[in-house]
PDB file of C-alpha atoms in Angstrom:
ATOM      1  CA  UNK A   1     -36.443 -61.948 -36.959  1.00 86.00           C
ATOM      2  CA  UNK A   2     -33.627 -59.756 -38.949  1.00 91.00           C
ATOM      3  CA  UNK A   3     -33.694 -56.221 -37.389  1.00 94.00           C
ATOM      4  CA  UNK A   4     -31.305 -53.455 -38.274  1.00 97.00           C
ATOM      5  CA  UNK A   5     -30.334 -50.496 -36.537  1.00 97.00           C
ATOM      6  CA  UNK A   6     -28.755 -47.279 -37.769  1.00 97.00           C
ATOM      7  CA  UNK A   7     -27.738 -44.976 -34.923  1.00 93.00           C
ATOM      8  CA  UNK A   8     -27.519 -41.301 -34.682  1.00 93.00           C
ATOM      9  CA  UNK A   9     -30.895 -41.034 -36.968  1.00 95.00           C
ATOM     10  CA  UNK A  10     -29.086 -37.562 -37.957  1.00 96.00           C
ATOM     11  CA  UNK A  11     -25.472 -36.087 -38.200  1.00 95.00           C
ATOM     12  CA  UNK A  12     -24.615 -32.420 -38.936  1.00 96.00           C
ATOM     13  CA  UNK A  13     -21.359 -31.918 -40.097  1.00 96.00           C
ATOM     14  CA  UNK A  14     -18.469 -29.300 -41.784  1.00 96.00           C
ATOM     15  CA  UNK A  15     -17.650 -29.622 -45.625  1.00 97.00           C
ATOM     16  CA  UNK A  16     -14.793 -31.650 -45.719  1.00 97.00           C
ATOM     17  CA  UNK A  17     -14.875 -34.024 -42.977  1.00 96.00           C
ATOM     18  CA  UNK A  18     -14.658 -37.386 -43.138  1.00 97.00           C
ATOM     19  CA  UNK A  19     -17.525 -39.095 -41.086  1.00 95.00           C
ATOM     20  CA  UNK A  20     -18.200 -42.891 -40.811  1.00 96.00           C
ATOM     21  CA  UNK A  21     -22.223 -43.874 -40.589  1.00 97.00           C
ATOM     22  CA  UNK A  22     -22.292 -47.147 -38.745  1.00 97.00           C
ATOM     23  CA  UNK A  23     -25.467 -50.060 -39.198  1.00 98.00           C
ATOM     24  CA  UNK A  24     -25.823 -53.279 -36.929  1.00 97.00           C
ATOM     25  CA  UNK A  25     -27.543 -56.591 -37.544  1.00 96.00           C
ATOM     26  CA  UNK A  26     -29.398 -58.670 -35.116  1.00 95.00           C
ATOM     27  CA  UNK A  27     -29.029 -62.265 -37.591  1.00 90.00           C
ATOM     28  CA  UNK A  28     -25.349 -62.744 -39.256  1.00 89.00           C
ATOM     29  CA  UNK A  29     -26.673 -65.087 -41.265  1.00 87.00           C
ATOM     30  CA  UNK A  30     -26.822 -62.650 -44.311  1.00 88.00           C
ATOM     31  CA  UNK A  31     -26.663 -62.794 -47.740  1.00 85.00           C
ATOM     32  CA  UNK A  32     -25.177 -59.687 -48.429  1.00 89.00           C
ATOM     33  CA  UNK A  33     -25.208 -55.985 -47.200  1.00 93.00           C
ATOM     34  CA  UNK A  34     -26.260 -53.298 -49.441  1.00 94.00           C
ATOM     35  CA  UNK A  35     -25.961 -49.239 -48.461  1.00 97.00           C
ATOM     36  CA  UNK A  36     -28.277 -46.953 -50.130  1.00 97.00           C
ATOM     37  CA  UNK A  37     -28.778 -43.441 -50.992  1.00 97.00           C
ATOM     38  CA  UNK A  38     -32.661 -41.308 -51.169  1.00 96.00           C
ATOM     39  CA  UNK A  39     -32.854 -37.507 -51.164  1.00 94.00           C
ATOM     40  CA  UNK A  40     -35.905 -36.318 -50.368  1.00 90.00           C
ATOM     41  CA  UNK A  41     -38.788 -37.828 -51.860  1.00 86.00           C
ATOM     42  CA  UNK A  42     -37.245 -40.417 -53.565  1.00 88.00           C
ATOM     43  CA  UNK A  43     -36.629 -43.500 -54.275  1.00 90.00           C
ATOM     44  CA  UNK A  44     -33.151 -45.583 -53.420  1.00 94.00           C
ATOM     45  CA  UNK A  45     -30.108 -45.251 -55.285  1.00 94.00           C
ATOM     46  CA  UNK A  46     -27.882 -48.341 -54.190  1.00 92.00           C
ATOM     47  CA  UNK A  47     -24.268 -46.944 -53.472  1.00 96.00           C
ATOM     48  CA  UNK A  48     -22.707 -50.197 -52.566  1.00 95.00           C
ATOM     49  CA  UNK A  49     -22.831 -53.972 -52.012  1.00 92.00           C
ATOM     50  CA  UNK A  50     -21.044 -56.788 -49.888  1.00 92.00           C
ATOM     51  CA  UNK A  51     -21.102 -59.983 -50.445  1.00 89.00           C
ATOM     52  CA  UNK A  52     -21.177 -61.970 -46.882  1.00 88.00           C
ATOM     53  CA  UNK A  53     -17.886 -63.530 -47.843  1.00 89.00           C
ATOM     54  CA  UNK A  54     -16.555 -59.972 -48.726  1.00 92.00           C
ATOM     55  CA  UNK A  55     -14.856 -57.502 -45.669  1.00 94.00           C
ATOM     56  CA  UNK A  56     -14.942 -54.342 -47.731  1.00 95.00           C
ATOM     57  CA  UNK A  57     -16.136 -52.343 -50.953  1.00 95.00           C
ATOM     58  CA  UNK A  58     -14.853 -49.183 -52.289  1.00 96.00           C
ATOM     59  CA  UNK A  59     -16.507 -46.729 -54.703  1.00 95.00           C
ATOM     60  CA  UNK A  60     -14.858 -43.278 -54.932  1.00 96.00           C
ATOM     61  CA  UNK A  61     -15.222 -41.364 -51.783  1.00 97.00           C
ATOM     62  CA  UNK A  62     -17.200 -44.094 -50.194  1.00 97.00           C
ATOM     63  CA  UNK A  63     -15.776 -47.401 -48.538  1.00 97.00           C
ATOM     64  CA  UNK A  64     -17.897 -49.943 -46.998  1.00 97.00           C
ATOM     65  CA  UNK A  65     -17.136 -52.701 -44.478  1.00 97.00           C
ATOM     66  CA  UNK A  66     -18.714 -55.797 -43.273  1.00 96.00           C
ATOM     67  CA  UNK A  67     -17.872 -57.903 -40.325  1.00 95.00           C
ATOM     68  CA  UNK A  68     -20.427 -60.190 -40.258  1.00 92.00           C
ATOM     69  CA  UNK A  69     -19.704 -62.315 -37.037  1.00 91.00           C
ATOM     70  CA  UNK A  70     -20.223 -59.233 -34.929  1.00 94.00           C
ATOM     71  CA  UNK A  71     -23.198 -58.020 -36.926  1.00 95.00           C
ATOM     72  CA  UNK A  72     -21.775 -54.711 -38.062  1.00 97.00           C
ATOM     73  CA  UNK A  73     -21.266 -52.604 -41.323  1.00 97.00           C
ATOM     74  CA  UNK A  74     -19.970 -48.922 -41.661  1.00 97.00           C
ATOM     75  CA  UNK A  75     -20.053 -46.711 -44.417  1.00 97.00           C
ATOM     76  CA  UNK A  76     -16.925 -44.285 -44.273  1.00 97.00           C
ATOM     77  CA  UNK A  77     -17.257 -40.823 -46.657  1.00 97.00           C
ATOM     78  CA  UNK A  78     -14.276 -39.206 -47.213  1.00 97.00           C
ATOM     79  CA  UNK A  79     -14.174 -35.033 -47.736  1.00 97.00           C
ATOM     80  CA  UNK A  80     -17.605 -34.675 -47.366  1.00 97.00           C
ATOM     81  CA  UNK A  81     -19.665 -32.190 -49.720  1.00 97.00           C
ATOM     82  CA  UNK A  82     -22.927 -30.786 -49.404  1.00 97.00           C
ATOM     83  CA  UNK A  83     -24.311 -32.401 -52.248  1.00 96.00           C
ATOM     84  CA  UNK A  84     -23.866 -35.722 -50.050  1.00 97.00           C
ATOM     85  CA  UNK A  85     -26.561 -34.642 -48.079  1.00 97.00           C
ATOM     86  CA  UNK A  86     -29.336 -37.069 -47.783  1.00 97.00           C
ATOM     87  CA  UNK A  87     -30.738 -39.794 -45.892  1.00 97.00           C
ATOM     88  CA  UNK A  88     -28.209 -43.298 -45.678  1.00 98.00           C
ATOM     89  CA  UNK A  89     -30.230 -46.787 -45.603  1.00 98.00           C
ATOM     90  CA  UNK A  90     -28.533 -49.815 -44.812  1.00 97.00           C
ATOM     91  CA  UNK A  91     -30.191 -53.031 -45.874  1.00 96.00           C
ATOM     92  CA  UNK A  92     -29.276 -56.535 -45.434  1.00 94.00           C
ATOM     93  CA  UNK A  93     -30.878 -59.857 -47.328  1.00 89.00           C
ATOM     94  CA  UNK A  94     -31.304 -62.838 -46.179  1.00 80.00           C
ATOM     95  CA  UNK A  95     -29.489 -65.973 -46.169  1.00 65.00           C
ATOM     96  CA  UNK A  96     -31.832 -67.830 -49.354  1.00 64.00           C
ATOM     97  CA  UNK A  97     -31.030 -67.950 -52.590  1.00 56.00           C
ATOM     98  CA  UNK A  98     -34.646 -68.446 -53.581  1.00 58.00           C
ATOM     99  CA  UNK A  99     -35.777 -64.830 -52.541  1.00 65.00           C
ATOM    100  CA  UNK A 100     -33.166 -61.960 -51.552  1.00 74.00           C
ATOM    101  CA  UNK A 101     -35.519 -59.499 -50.012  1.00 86.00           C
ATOM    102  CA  UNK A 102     -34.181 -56.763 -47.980  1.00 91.00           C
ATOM    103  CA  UNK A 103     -34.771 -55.755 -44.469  1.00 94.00           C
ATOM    104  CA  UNK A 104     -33.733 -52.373 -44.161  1.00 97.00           C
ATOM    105  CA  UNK A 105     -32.772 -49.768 -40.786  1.00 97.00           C
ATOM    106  CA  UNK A 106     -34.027 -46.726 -40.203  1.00 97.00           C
ATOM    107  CA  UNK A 107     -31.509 -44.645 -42.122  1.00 97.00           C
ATOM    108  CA  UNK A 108     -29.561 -41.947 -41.724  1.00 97.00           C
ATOM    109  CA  UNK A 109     -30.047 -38.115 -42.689  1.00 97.00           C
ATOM    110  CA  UNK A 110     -26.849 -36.549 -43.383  1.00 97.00           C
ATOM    111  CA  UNK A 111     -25.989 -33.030 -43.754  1.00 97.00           C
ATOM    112  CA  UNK A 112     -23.047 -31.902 -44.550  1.00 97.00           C
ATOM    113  CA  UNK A 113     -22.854 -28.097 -44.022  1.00 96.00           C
ATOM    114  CA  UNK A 114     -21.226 -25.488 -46.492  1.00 94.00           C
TER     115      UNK A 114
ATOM    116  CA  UNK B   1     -32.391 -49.041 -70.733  1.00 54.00           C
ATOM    117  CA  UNK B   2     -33.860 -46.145 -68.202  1.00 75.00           C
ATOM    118  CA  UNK B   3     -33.977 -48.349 -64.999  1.00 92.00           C
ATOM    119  CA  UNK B   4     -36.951 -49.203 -63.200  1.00 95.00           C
ATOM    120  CA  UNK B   5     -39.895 -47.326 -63.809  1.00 96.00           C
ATOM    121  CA  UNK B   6     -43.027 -46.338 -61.549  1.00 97.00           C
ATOM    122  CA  UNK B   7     -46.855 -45.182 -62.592  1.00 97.00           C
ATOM    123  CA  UNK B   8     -48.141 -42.769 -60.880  1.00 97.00           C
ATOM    124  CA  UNK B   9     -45.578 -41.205 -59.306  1.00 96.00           C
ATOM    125  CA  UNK B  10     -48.267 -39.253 -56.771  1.00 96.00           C
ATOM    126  CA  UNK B  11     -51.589 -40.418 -55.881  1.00 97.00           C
ATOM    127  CA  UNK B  12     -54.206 -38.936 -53.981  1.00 98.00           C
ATOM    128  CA  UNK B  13     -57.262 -40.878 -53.180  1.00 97.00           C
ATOM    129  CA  UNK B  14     -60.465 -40.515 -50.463  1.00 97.00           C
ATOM    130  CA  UNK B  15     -60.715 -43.356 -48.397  1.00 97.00           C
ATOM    131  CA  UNK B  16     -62.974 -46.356 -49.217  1.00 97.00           C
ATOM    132  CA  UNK B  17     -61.443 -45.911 -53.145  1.00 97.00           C
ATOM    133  CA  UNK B  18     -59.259 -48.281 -55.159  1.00 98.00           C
ATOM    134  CA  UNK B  19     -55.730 -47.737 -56.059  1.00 98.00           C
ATOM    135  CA  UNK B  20     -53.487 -49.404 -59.054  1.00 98.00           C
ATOM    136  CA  UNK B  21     -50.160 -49.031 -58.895  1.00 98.00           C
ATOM    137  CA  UNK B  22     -47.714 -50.114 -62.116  1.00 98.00           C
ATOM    138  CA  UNK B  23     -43.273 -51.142 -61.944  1.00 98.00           C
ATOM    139  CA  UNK B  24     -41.679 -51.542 -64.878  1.00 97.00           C
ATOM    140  CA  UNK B  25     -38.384 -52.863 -64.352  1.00 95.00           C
ATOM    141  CA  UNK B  26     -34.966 -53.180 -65.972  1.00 93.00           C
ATOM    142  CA  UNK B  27     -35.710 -55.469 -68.859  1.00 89.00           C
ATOM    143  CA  UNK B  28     -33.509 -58.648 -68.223  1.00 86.00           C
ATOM    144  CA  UNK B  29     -34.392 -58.789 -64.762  1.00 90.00           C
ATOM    145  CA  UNK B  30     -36.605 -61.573 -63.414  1.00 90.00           C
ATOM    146  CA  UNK B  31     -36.945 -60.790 -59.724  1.00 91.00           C
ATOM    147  CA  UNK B  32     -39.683 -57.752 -59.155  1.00 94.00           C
ATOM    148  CA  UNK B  33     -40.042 -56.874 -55.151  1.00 94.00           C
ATOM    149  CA  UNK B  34     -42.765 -54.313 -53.962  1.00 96.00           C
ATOM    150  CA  UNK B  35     -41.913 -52.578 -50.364  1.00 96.00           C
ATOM    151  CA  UNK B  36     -44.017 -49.953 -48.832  1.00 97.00           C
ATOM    152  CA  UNK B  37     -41.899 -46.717 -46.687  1.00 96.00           C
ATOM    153  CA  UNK B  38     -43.463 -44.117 -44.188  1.00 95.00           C
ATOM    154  CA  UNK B  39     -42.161 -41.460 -43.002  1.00 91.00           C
ATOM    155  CA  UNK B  40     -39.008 -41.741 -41.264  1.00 90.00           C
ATOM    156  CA  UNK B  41     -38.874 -45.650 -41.665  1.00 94.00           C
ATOM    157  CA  UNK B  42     -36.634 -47.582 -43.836  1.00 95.00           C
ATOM    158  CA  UNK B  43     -38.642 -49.271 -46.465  1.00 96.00           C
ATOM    159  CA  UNK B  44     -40.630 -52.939 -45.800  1.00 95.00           C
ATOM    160  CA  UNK B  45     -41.062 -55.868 -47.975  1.00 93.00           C
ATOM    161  CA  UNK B  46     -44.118 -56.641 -49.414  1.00 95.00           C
ATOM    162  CA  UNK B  47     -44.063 -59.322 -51.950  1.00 94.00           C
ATOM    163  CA  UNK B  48     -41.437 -60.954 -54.521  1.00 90.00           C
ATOM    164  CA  UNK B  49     -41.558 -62.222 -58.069  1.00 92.00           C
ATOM    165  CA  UNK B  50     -39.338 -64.367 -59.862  1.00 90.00           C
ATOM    166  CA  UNK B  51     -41.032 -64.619 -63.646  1.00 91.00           C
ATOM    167  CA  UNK B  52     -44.635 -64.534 -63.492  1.00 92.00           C
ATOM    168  CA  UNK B  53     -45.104 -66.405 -59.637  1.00 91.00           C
ATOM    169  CA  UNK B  54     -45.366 -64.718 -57.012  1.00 91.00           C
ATOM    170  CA  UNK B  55     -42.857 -66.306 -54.089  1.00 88.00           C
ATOM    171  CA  UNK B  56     -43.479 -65.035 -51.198  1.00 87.00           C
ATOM    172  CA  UNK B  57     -46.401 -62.251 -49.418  1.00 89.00           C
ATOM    173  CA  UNK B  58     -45.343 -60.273 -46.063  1.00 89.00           C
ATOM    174  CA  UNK B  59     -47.804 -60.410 -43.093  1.00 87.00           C
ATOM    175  CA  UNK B  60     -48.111 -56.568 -44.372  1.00 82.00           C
ATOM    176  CA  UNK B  61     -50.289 -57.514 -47.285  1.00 85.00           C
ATOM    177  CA  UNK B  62     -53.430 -57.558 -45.882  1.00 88.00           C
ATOM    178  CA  UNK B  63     -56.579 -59.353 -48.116  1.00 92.00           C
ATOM    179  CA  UNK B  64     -56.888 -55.641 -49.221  1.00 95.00           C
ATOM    180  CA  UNK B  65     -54.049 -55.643 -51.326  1.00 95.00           C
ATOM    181  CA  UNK B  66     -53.037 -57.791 -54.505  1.00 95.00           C
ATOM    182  CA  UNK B  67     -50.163 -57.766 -56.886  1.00 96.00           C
ATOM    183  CA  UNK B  68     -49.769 -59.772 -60.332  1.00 95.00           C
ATOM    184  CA  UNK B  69     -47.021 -59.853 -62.514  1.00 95.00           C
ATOM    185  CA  UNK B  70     -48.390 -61.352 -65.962  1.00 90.00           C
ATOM    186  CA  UNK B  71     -45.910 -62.636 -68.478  1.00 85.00           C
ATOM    187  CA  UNK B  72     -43.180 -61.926 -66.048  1.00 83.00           C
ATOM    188  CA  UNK B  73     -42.957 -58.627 -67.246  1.00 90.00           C
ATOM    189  CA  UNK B  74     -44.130 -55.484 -65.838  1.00 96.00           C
ATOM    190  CA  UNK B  75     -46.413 -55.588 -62.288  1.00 97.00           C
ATOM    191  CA  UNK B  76     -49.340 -53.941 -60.608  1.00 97.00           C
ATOM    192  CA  UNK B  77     -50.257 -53.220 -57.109  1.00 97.00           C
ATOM    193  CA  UNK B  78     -53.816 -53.060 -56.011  1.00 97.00           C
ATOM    194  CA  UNK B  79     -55.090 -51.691 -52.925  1.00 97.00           C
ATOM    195  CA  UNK B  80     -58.751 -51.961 -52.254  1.00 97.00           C
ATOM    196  CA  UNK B  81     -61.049 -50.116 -50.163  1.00 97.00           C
ATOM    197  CA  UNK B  82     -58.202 -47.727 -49.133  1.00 97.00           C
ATOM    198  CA  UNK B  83     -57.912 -46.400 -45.448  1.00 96.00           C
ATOM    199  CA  UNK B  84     -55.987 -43.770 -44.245  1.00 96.00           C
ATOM    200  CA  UNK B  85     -52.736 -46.250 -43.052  1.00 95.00           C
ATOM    201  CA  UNK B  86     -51.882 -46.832 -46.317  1.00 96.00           C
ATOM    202  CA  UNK B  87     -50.455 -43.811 -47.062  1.00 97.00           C
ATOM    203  CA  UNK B  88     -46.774 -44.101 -47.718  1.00 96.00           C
ATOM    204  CA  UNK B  89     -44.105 -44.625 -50.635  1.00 96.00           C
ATOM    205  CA  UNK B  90     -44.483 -48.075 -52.619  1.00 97.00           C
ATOM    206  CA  UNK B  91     -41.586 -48.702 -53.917  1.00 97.00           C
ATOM    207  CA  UNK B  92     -40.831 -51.367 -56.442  1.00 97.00           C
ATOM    208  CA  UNK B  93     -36.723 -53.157 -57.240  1.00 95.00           C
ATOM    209  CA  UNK B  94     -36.065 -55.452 -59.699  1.00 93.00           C
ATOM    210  CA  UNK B  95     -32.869 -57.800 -59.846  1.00 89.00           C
ATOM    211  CA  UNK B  96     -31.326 -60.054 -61.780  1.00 84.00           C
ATOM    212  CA  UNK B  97     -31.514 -64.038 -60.472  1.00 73.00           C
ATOM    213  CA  UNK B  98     -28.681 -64.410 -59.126  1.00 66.00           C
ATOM    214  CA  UNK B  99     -29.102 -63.992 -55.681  1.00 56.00           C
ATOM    215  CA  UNK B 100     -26.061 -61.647 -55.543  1.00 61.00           C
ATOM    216  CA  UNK B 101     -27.168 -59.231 -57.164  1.00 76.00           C
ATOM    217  CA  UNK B 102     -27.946 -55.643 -56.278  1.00 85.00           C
ATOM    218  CA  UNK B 103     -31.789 -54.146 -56.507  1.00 89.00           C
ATOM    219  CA  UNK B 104     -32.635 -51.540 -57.960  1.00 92.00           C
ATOM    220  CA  UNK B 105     -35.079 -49.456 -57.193  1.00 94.00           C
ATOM    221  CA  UNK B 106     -38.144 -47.177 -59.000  1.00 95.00           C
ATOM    222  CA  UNK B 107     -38.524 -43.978 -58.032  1.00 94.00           C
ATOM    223  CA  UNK B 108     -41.956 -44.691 -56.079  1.00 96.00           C
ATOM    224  CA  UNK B 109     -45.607 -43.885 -56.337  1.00 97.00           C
ATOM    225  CA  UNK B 110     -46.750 -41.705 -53.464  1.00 96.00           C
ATOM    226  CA  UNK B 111     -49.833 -42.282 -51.751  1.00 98.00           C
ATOM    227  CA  UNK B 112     -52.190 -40.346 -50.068  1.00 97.00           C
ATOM    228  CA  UNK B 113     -55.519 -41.710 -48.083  1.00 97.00           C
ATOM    229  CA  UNK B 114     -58.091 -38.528 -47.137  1.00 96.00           C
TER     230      UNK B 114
END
């Protein structure tokens, strides 16, 4: 049984910092990785996607990596902002093409103070 | 097209009562998934559409619950004879069929069992 783990469940940090939020899988026989984004009493907002052939993806101020043999993913944010502040979920899907359903860690709630 | 789509957004219900949850999702999509969140967890699958059939049911779903999709369009969640553990976000994604492809996500219907 897939089972993801996101470690600290919260991080405090200084505007402007760069920070790295880091997510391990027990199976590496993914599909693909996907991080996520939900403020408070809401749903997801997907932020970015890996294929399992694919080391690393890069929208704006966020990169994300993959190494699947060892079962790890990170999400780096550079120059963090306060508006970043929410809760990180990493999800992976697994390896079917019939159904990709997600199995998702615990998240992470960032702040990122003023 | 306004992204996937979730009726009621907040529910409040006494125990023993039946609930009916709705997901419209994006319009070309074909896969619908239904997870369930509580607090502090990352969200769990439920169930998965592709069209109108319904794939595959977690151990989660208990007899209590049902889901349809008819025509492969929108879908409905049912809870019957509600007890206070089912409170928690249902959240419903839609994708295209691909495989590869990134889920999207509603914005959830909150639930709450007195």
């Amino acid at each position: 049984k897939q089972e993801v783990t996101q470690i600290p469940a919260a991080l405090s940090v200084p505007e402007g910092e760069n920070l790295v939020l880091n997510c391990s899988f027990t199976d590496s026989a993914i599909y693909n990785l996907q991080w996520f984004r939900q403020d408070p009493g809401k749903g997801l907002t997907s932020l970015l996607l890996i294929q399992s052939s694919q080391r690393e993806q890069t929208s704006g101020r966020l990169n994300a990596s993959l190494d699947k043999s060892s079962g790890r993913s990170t999400l780096y944010i550079a120059a963090s902002q306060p508006g970043d502040s929410a809760t990180y979920l990493c999800a992976v899907s697994a390896y079917t093409g019939a159904n990709s359903k997600l199995t998702f860690g615990k998240g992470i709630t960032l702040s990122v103070r003023p | 097209d306004t992204g996937v789509s979730q009726d009621p957004r907040h529910k409040i219900t006494k125990r023993g009562q039946n609930v009916t949850f709705r997901c419209d999702p994006i319009s070309e999509h074909n896969r619908l998934y239904w997870y369930r969140q509580t607090l502090g967890q990352g969200p769990e699958f439920l169930t998965y559409f592709q069209n109108e059939a319904q794939l595959e049911k977690s151990r989660l779903l208990s007899d209590r619950f049902s889901a349809e999709r008819p025509k492969g369009s929108f879908s409905t969640l049912e809870i019957q004879r509600t007890e206070q553990g089912d409170s928690a976000m249902y959240l419903c994604a839609s994708s295209g069929s691909g495989g590869l492809e990134t889920q999207y996500f509603g914005p959830g219907t909150r639930l709450l069992v007195l």
